[in-house]
Coordinates of C-alpha atoms and ligand atoms in Angstrom, one line a residue:
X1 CA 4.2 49.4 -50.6
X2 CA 7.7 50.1 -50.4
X3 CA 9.1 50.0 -45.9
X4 CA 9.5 54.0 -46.8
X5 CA 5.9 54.6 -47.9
X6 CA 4.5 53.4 -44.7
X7 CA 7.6 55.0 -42.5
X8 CA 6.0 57.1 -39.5
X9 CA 8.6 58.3 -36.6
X10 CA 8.1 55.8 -34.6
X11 CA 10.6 55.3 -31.7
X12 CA 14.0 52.8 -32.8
X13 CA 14.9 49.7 -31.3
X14 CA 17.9 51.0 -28.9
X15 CA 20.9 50.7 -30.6
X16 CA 22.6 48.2 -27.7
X17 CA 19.9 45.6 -28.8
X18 CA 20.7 45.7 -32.0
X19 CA 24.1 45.3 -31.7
X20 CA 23.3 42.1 -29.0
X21 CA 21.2 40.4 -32.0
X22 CA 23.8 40.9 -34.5
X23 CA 26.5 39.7 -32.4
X24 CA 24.7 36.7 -31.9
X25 CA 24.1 36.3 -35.5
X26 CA 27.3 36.4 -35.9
X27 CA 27.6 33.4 -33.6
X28 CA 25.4 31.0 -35.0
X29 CA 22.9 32.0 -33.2
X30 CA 20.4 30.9 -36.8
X31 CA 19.1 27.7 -35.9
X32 CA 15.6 26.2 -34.3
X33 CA 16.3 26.5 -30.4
X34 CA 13.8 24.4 -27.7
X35 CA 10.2 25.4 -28.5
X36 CA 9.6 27.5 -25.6
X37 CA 13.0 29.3 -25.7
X38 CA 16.1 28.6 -25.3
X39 CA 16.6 28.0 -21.4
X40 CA 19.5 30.9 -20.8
X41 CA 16.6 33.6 -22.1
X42 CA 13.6 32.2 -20.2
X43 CA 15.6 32.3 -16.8
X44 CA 16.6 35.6 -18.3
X45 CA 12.5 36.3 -18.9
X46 CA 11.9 34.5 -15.4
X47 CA 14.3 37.3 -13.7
X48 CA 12.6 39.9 -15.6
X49 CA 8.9 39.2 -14.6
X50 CA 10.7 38.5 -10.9
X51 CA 12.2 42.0 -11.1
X52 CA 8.7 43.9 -12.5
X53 CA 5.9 41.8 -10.8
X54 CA 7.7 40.7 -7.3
X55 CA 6.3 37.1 -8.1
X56 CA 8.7 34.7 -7.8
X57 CA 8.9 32.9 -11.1
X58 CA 10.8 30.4 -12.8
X59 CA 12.1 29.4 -16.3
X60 CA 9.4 26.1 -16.3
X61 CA 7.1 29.2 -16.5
X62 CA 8.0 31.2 -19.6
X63 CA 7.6 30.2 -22.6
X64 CA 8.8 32.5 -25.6
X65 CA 6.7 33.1 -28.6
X66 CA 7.0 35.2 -32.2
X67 CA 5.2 38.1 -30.3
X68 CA 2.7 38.0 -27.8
X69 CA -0.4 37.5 -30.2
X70 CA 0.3 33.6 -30.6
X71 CA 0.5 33.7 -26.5
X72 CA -3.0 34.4 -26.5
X73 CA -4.5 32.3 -29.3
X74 CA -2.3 28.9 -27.4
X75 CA -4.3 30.1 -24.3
X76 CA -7.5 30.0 -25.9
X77 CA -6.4 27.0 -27.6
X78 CA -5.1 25.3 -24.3
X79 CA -8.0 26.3 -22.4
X80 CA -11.2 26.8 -24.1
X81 CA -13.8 25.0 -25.8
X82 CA -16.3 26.1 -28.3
X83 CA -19.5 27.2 -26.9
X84 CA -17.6 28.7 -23.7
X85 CA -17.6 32.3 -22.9
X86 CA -14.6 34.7 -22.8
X87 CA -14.7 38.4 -21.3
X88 CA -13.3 40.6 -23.0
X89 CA -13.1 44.5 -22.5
X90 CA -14.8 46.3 -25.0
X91 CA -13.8 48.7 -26.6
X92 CA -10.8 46.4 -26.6
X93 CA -7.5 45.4 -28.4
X94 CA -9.7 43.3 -31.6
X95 CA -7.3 40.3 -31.9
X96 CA -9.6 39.4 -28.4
X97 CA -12.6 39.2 -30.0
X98 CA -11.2 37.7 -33.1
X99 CA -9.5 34.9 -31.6
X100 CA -12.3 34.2 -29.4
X101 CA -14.5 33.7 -32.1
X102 CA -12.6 31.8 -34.4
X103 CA -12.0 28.6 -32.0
X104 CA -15.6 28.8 -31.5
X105 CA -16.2 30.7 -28.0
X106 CA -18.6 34.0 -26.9
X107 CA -16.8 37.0 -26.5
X108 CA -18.7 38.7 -23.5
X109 CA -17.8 42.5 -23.6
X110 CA -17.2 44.0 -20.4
X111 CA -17.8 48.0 -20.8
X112 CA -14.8 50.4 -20.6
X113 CA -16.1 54.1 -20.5
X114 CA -14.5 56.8 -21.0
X115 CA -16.4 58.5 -18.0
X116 CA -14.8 56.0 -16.0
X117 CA -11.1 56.5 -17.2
X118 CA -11.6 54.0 -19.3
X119 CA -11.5 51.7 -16.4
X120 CA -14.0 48.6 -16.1
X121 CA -16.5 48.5 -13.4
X122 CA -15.7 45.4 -11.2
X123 CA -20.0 45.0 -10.1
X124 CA -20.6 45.1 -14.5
X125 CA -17.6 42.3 -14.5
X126 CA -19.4 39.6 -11.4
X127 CA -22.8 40.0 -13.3
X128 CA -21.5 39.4 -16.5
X129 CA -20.2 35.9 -15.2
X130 CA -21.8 33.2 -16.1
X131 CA -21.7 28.8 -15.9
X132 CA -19.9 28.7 -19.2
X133 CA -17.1 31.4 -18.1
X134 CA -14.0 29.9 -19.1
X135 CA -11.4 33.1 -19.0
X136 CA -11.5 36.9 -17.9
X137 CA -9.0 38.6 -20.8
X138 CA -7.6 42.2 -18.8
X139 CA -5.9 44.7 -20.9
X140 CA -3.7 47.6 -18.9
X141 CA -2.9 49.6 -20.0
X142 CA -5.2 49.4 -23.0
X143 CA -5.4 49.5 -26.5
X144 CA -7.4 51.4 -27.6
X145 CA -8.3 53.9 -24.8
X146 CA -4.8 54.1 -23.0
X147 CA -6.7 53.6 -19.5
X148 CA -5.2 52.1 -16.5
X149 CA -6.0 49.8 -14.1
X150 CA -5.6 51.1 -9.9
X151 CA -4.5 49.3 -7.7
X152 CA -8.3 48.9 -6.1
X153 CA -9.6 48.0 -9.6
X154 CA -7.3 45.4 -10.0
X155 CA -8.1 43.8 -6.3
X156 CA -11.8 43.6 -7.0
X157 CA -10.8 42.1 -10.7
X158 CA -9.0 39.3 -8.6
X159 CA -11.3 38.8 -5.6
X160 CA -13.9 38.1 -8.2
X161 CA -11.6 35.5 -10.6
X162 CA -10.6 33.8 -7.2
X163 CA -14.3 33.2 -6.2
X164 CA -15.6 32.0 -9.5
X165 CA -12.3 30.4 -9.9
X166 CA -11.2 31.8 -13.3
X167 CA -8.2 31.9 -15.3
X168 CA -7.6 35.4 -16.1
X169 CA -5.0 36.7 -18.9
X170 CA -3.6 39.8 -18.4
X171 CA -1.9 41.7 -21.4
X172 CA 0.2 43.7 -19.9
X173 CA 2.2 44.7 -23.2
X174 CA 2.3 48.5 -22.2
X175 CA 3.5 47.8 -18.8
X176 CA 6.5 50.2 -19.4
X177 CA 4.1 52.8 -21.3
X178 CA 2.5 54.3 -17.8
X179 CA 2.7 58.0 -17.1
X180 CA 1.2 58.8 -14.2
X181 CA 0.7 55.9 -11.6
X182 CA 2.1 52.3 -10.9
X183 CA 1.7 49.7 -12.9
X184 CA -0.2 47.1 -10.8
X185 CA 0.1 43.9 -12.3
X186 CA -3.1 41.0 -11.8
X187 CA -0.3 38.0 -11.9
X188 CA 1.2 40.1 -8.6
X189 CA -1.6 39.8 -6.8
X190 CA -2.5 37.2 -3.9
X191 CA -4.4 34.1 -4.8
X192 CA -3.5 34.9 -9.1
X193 CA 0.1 33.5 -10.0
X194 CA -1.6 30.1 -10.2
X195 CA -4.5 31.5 -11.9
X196 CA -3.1 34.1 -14.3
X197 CA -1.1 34.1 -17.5
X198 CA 0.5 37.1 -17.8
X199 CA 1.0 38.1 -21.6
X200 CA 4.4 40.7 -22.5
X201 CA 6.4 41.2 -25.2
X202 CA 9.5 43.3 -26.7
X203 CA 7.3 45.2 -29.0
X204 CA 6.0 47.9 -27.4
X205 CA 8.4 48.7 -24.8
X206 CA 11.7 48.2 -26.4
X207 CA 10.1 49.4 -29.9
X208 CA 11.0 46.1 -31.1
X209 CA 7.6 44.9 -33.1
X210 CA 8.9 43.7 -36.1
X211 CA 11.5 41.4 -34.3
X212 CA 9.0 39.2 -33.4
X213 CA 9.3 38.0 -29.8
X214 CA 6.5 37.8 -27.0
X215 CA 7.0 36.2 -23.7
X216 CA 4.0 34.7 -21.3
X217 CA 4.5 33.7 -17.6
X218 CA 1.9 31.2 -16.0
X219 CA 1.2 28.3 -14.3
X220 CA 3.6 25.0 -15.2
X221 CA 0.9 23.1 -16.5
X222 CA -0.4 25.9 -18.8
X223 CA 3.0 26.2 -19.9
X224 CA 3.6 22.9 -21.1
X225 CA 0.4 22.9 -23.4
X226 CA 2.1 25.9 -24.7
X227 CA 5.6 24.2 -25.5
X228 CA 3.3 21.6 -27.1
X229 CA 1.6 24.1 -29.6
X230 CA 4.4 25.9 -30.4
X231 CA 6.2 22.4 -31.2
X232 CA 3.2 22.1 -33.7
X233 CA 3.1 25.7 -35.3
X234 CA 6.5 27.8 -35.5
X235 CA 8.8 25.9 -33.6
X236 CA 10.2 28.3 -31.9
X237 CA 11.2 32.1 -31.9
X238 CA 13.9 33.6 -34.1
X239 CA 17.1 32.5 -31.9
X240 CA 19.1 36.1 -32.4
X241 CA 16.0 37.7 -31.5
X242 CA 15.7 35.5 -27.7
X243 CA 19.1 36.6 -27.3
X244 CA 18.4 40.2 -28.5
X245 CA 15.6 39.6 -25.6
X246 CA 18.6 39.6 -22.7
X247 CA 20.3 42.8 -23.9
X248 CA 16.6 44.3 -23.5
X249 CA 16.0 43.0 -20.2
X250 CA 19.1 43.0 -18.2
X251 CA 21.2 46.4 -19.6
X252 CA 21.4 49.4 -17.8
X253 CA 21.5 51.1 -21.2
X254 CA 18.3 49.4 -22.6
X255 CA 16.8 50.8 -19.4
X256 CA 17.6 54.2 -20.0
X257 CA 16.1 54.2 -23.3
X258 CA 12.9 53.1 -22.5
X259 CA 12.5 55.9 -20.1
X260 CA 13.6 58.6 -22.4
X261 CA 11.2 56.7 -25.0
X262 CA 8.3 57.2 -22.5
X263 CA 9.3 60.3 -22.0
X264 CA 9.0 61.2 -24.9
X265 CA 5.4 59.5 -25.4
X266 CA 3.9 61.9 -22.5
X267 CA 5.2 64.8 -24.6
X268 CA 3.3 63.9 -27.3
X269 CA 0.2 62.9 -25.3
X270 CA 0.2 66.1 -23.9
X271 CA 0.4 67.8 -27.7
X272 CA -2.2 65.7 -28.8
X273 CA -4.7 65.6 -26.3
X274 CA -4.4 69.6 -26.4
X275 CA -4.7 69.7 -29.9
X276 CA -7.9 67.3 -30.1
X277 CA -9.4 69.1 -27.0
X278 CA -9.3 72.5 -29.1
X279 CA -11.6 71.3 -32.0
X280 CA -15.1 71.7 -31.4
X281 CA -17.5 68.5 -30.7
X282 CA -13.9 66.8 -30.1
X283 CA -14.1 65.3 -26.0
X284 CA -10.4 63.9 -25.9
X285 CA -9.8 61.9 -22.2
X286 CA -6.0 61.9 -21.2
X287 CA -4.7 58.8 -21.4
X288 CA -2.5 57.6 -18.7
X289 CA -0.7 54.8 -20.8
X290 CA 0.3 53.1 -24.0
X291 CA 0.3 55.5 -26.8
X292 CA -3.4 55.9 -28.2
X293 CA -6.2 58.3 -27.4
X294 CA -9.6 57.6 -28.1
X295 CA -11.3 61.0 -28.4
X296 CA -15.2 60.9 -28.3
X297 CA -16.4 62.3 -31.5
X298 CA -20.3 62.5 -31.0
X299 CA -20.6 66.2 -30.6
X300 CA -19.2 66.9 -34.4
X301 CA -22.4 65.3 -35.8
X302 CA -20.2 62.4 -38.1
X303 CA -20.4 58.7 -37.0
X304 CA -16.9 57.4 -36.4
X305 CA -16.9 55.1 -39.3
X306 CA -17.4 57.7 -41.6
X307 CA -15.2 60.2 -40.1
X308 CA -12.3 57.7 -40.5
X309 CA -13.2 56.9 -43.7
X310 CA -13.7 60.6 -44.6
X311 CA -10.6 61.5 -43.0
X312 CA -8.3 59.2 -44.8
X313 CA -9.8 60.2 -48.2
X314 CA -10.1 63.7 -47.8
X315 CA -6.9 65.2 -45.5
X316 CA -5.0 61.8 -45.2
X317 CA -5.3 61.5 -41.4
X318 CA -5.2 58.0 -40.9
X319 CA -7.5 57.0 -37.6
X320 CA -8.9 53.9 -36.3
X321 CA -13.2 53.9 -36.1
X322 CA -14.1 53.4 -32.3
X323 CA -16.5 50.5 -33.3
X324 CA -13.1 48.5 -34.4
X325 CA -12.3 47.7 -31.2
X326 CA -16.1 46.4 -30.2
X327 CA -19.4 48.0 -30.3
X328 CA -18.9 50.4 -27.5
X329 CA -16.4 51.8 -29.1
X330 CA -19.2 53.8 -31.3
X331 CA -18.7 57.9 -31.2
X332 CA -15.1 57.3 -31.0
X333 CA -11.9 57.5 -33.0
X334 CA -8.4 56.1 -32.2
X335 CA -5.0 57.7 -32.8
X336 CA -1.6 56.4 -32.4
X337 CA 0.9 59.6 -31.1
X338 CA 3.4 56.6 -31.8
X339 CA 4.6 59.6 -34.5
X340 CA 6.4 62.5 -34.6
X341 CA 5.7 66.1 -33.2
X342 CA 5.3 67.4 -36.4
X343 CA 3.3 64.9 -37.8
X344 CA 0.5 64.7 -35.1
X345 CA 0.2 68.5 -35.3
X346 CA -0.5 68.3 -38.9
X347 CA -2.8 65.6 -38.5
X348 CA -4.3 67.9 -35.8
X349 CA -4.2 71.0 -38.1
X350 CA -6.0 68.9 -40.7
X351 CA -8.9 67.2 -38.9
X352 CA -9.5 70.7 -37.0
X353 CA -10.0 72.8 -40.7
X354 CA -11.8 70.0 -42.2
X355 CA -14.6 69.6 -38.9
X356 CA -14.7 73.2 -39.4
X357 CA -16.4 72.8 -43.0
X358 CA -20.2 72.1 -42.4
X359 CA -21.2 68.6 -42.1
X360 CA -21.3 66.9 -45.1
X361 CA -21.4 63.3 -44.3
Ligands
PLP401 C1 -3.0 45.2 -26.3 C2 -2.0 44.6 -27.3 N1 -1.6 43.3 -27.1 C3 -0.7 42.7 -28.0 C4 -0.3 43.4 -29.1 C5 0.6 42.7 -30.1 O1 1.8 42.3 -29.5 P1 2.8 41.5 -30.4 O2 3.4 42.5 -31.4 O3 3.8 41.0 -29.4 O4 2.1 40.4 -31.1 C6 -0.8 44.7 -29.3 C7 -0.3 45.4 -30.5 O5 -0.8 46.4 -30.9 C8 -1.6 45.3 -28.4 O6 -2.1 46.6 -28.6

């Protein structure tokens, strides 16, 4: 497929950024740099987690990946063994469940329901704990349902890793992407710097995915099994993208774009969620971060598989099945508003005339 077949408006890496990465192109910046980063860009990353999660952090505490997904497998690497257990939210961002299962753990899904904002219920997370518990995996806000963690859910969520003494990671990739409350982040909170390993990246925030760049903060000894596997897998990450990373974190003007981005983003929630809301058997919750909604889909009489599947084929909508993202994700479909105006009212249009056919499937 050619990059224009598969081009959807989604938002542009702010033009300040790009100039940073080709200016350091320019020079010379093409060369390996020190597995975990190159030291100027994780005190840079150490400011920036300062800055956002009031923690006091330090550069022996970052390390800098090619995106945030290896961040989680050198965890589970660094951390688990086969046979342990790993709770994971389901429905729930699949590379989890994935990663889990391929070094040889349990995934344990902790229920996120939609009548519940989408939010996990702290008594469901205590029972689910068990001898074997290695690691508590939190997601906010989340991929797929776009829910948010409060302030009280997160307390409860640490209170209960401090007692059974767990090390909890906490994606917090959409951090930026929150609409309507504060972000509360689980690495802020008391008793969990030393127990937490908080998981970011460039690629949601500053529209930066294919650049390749996540960044972790965590405990020193965490972080030094990290340096370790990154010494044995890429080496390190793209060198003009770290420095890319500075212009991101530290301009005024990279700011300012990530708000009118997010901006943006609410406008099209809104459109969306309106649009889905208006087609009958279609429940659509509003999401109060990162850009997905996960409409419940029970009421229109198809299974979720088949609606994507029939969807795709038929008016070349292209959703996500609910039962992707774990088995509670059943009588639900995802969408990603990361699109244009346009394009998510068509898509709209298009599922809304076809659910208005009778029930073939
Ligand atoms: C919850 C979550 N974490 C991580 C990622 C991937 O991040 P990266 O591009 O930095 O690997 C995604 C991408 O969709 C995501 O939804």
């Amino acid at each position: 497929m050619s990059p224009s077949a598969c081009r959807v408006s989604a938002p542009r890496t702010p033009q300040n950024i790009t100039d940073a990465a080709v200016r350091a192109i320019k020079n010379g910046a093409t060369h390996y740099t020190p597995a975990s980063g190159i030291p100027e860009v994780r005190e840079a990353t150490a400011r920036h987690v300062t800055r956002s999660t009031g923690v006091p952090t330090r550069m022996e505490n970052i390390v800098l990946t090619p995106g945030r997904k290896n961040l989680l497998l050198f965890a589970l690497l660094s951390l688990v063994e086969a046979g342990d257990e790993v709770i994971i939210p389901d429905p729930g961002y699949p590379i989890y469940r994935s990663l889990v299962e391929f070094i040889g753990a349990r995934a344990v899904s902790l229920p996120v329901r939609q009548g519940n904002d989408f939010r996990p219920d702290p008594e469901e997370l205590r029972a689910l704990i068990s001898p074997r518990t290695r690691l508590l995996i939190m997601n906010s806000p989340q991929n797929p349902t776009g829910g948010v963690l409060r302030r009280e859910d997160c307390e409860a969520i640490a209170g209960i890793a401090v007692e059974n003494d767990l090390v909890v990671v906490s994606d917090e990739i959409y951090s930026r992407i929150n609409y309507d409350g504060e972000h509360v982040s689980l690495y802020a909170l008391d008793g969990m710097a030393e127990r937490t390993i908080l998981m970011d990246g460039l690629s949601k925030a500053w529209a930066m995915c294919g650049w390749r760049l996540g960044f972790g903060a965590m405990p020193v000894e965490i972080a030094r099994r990290m340096d370790t596997l990154m010494i044995n897998s890429s080496s390190c990450a793209a060198a003009f993208t770290q420095w890319a990373a500075v212009e991101a974190f530290e301009s005024a003007e990279s700011d300012l774009a990530v708000d009118h981005m997010v901006r943006e983003f609410r406008h099209r929630r809104d459109v969306i969620v309106d649009a889905l809301n208006s087609i009958p058997g279609i429940a659509c919750h509003k999401p109060e971060g990162a850009f997905y909604v996960f409409p419940d889909i029970t009421e229109t009489g198809w299974s979720d598989r088949d609606l994507a599947v029939t969807l795709l084929d038929e008016v070349g909508v292209a959703v996500l099945r609910g039962t992707a993202f774990g088995p509670l994700g059943e009588g639900h479909i995802r969408l990603s508003y990361a699109n244009s105006i346009d394009n998510l009212t068509a898509a709209a249009d298009r599922i809304a005339t076809f659910l208005g056919a009778p029930v073939s499937g």
